[in-house]
XYZ file of C-alpha atoms in Angstrom:
256
model
C -49.495 -124.066 222.724
C -48.943 -120.523 222.457
C -52.077 -118.547 221.938
C -53.316 -115.313 222.013
C -50.229 -113.156 221.983
C -50.490 -109.633 221.133
C -48.812 -106.464 220.335
C -51.126 -103.230 221.021
C -49.784 -100.168 219.197
C -51.475 -97.163 220.842
C -51.447 -93.923 218.442
C -49.861 -90.879 219.550
C -52.962 -89.285 220.860
C -53.652 -91.901 223.597
C -54.914 -91.753 227.101
C -55.388 -94.476 229.358
C -57.824 -95.529 232.073
C -57.468 -98.350 234.262
C -60.379 -100.424 235.599
C -60.586 -103.500 238.134
C -59.784 -105.788 234.940
C -60.416 -103.398 232.000
C -58.225 -100.934 230.108
C -59.853 -98.151 228.005
C -57.385 -96.486 225.433
C -59.692 -93.441 224.731
C -59.388 -91.832 221.549
C -58.380 -88.088 221.493
C -57.874 -87.374 217.915
C -59.589 -83.777 218.055
C -61.959 -85.291 215.142
C -63.632 -87.942 217.826
C -63.427 -85.037 220.831
C -67.398 -84.698 220.577
C -67.925 -88.148 221.979
C -67.528 -88.909 225.531
C -66.101 -92.072 226.327
C -65.226 -93.519 229.708
C -65.516 -96.661 232.310
C -68.444 -96.166 234.807
C -67.417 -96.098 238.507
C -67.638 -99.833 239.000
C -65.263 -99.750 235.897
C -67.848 -103.018 234.339
C -69.426 -100.919 232.030
C -68.566 -98.300 229.188
C -70.414 -94.833 228.874
C -70.860 -93.140 225.676
C -72.502 -89.793 225.078
C -72.625 -87.210 222.383
C -74.440 -84.460 221.213
C -75.182 -85.614 217.927
C -77.198 -89.081 217.880
C -75.230 -92.380 218.201
C -76.721 -94.570 216.081
C -75.211 -98.045 216.689
C -71.784 -99.499 218.615
C -70.019 -102.703 217.436
C -67.583 -104.344 219.800
C -65.531 -106.721 218.067
C -62.184 -108.761 217.733
C -61.147 -111.504 215.256
C -63.235 -113.938 218.049
C -66.168 -111.984 219.285
C -68.617 -109.322 217.697
C -71.682 -107.481 219.446
C -74.050 -105.042 217.885
C -75.848 -102.642 219.660
C -78.587 -100.399 217.721
C -78.638 -97.253 220.036
C -80.259 -94.267 218.380
C -79.787 -92.367 221.214
C -77.079 -89.394 222.583
C -76.131 -91.469 225.917
C -75.412 -95.012 226.102
C -74.125 -97.464 228.830
C -72.601 -100.614 227.611
C -72.190 -103.781 230.058
C -68.755 -105.291 229.721
C -69.276 -108.388 232.334
C -70.223 -110.720 229.681
C -67.728 -109.885 227.138
C -64.567 -112.436 227.232
C -60.826 -111.595 227.865
C -59.288 -109.868 224.925
C -58.213 -107.364 222.801
C -61.468 -104.992 221.340
C -62.077 -102.477 218.611
C -64.931 -100.445 219.704
C -66.228 -98.582 216.768
C -69.054 -95.939 217.282
C -70.843 -94.768 214.604
C -72.757 -91.087 214.460
C -74.728 -89.425 211.602
C -71.258 -89.002 209.601
C -68.514 -90.449 210.968
C -67.233 -93.576 212.819
C -64.941 -93.258 215.781
C -62.709 -96.201 217.078
C -61.718 -96.797 220.824
C -59.598 -99.658 221.519
C -60.463 -101.987 224.849
C -58.617 -104.667 226.500
C -60.373 -106.700 229.212
C -58.094 -109.025 231.489
C -58.077 -111.104 234.783
C -58.310 -108.802 237.761
C -55.359 -107.567 239.360
C -54.759 -104.888 242.409
C -53.571 -101.365 242.077
C -50.088 -102.682 243.341
C -49.531 -104.024 240.247
C -50.457 -101.407 238.042
C -46.386 -100.174 237.988
C -45.301 -103.546 236.821
C -48.360 -103.878 234.163
C -47.635 -100.674 232.810
C -44.115 -99.780 233.268
C -43.471 -97.038 230.813
C -46.867 -95.278 230.399
C -44.971 -92.562 228.564
C -43.610 -94.823 226.000
C -46.985 -96.470 225.403
C -48.755 -93.001 224.847
C -45.956 -92.185 222.390
C -46.870 -95.048 220.182
C -43.873 -97.185 221.245
C -46.303 -100.159 221.837
C -46.253 -103.315 224.043
C -46.319 -106.631 223.588
C -49.106 -108.610 225.683
C -48.882 -112.180 226.575
C -51.840 -114.706 226.551
C -52.920 -113.216 230.391
C -52.528 -109.921 229.173
C -49.313 -109.079 231.122
C -47.118 -106.611 229.649
C -43.855 -108.391 228.109
C -41.435 -105.403 229.172
C -38.229 -106.319 227.376
C -35.977 -109.105 225.586
C -36.892 -112.396 227.759
C -33.480 -114.081 229.430
C -35.752 -117.087 229.492
C -37.749 -119.044 226.626
C -40.247 -117.128 225.045
C -42.764 -120.063 225.069
C -42.327 -119.934 229.175
C -42.624 -116.117 229.184
C -45.748 -116.436 226.843
C -47.334 -119.090 229.011
C -46.189 -118.188 232.090
C -44.777 -121.555 232.823
C -48.095 -123.356 231.981
C -47.640 -127.024 230.909
C -48.589 -127.809 227.403
C -51.624 -130.168 227.230
C -51.137 -131.298 223.638
C -49.027 -131.403 220.555
C -48.999 -128.631 218.020
C -46.701 -130.102 215.771
C -48.446 -129.903 212.726
C -50.069 -126.347 213.660
C -49.540 -123.135 211.266
C -48.762 -119.734 212.890
C -48.777 -116.514 211.007
C -47.733 -113.045 212.254
C -50.731 -110.464 211.708
C -51.020 -106.947 211.219
C -54.525 -105.386 211.419
C -55.236 -101.508 210.935
C -58.409 -99.789 211.496
C -58.185 -96.243 209.817
C -61.145 -93.700 209.311
C -61.401 -90.037 209.583
C -61.770 -90.127 213.441
C -58.491 -92.058 214.350
C -56.967 -95.309 213.534
C -55.426 -98.661 215.530
C -52.979 -101.156 214.555
C -52.853 -104.521 216.291
C -49.802 -107.105 215.658
C -50.707 -110.375 217.051
C -49.429 -114.660 216.453
C -52.504 -116.644 214.929
C -53.271 -119.816 214.269
C -54.892 -120.706 210.710
C -58.704 -120.951 212.469
C -57.862 -117.262 213.639
C -56.323 -116.151 210.189
C -59.191 -117.565 208.490
C -61.927 -115.483 210.527
C -59.754 -112.436 210.172
C -59.358 -112.167 206.469
C -63.275 -113.229 205.991
C -64.299 -110.138 208.094
C -61.650 -107.890 206.492
C -62.870 -108.816 203.161
C -66.351 -107.818 204.198
C -64.997 -104.381 206.099
C -63.058 -103.271 202.866
C -66.347 -103.206 200.948
C -68.002 -101.086 203.379
C -67.666 -97.323 203.578
C -66.430 -97.514 207.074
C -64.011 -100.049 206.595
C -62.663 -99.333 203.044
C -59.491 -97.830 204.065
C -58.656 -100.765 206.630
C -55.515 -103.113 206.246
C -54.704 -106.483 207.130
C -51.285 -108.508 206.106
C -50.830 -111.889 207.257
C -46.993 -113.559 206.894
C -46.771 -117.591 207.535
C -43.863 -117.830 210.214
C -41.891 -120.997 210.152
C -40.196 -120.670 213.795
C -42.307 -119.585 216.226
C -40.613 -119.516 218.879
C -37.365 -118.053 217.561
C -39.777 -115.812 215.548
C -41.314 -114.151 218.804
C -37.782 -113.848 220.436
C -36.847 -111.481 217.476
C -40.122 -109.862 217.767
C -39.841 -108.870 221.133
C -36.657 -107.406 221.321
C -37.277 -105.622 218.130
C -41.016 -104.599 216.661
C -39.556 -103.851 213.477
C -38.192 -107.524 212.762
C -41.314 -108.287 210.858
C -40.353 -106.126 208.212
C -36.962 -107.633 208.110
C -35.550 -109.274 204.497
C -32.623 -111.225 206.066
C -34.345 -113.812 207.781
C -35.768 -117.532 207.522
C -37.866 -117.730 210.379
C -40.941 -116.614 208.312
C -42.120 -115.981 204.746
C -41.271 -112.710 203.213
C -44.385 -112.759 200.714
C -47.570 -112.329 202.619
C -50.064 -115.045 203.118
C -52.305 -112.259 202.572
C -52.566 -108.711 202.244
C -55.277 -106.148 201.619
C -52.924 -104.431 198.675
C -52.667 -107.892 196.995
C -56.277 -108.718 197.536
C -57.533 -105.439 196.048
C -55.253 -106.121 192.912
C -57.051 -109.462 192.244
C -60.356 -108.702 192.655
């Protein structure tokens, strides 16, 4: 079973901090510079500080959510109990919300940095990176089957013949910055994403957020093409997926 396949598209104004098992993608948008955000010395906690008061911090993805009420200028948040995955961290100040991206994955040694993140310049320039289920970077168009690369050759334990898959594009947008995540998801994950998104767009902080979901008919062939060309999902000359979105923010708002 293919799972937890992600493309993390990093904005132009982004820098990267490596930890033992954590990658912090700092928001260096000028409107976010008042919030200092880094990993601590042991790389297992997030350090936040700001001249203005931090009201609350929310850490979430489609499978996890944590809300921390702060009401202070400085806070240290432990990352030890957070499961592996890609996360959005939203820090609420008095008049703005500042988003930060975080990736938590299995431990790796220093020697693996160059192979795990081979082209930092390209990542910082927003060209993105595609991650397998172990959050290791897929560096180029694969010679082996996409399922072998995404699962690192693990044996499938059960059939997914009747399982539906969807390609999702999530955009978090506000005045302090934005982030975009694209990944393959199953029906259960998509249902959670849509439910959460509908709540977000009815709030002041999330009203500009966008979500688009396409149903994928042939996940192996689709991912082969998507790895080779991140713009493939916008193609109109293939029958590997349904070009009419299963869900999109624009259509949802029009139907309200």
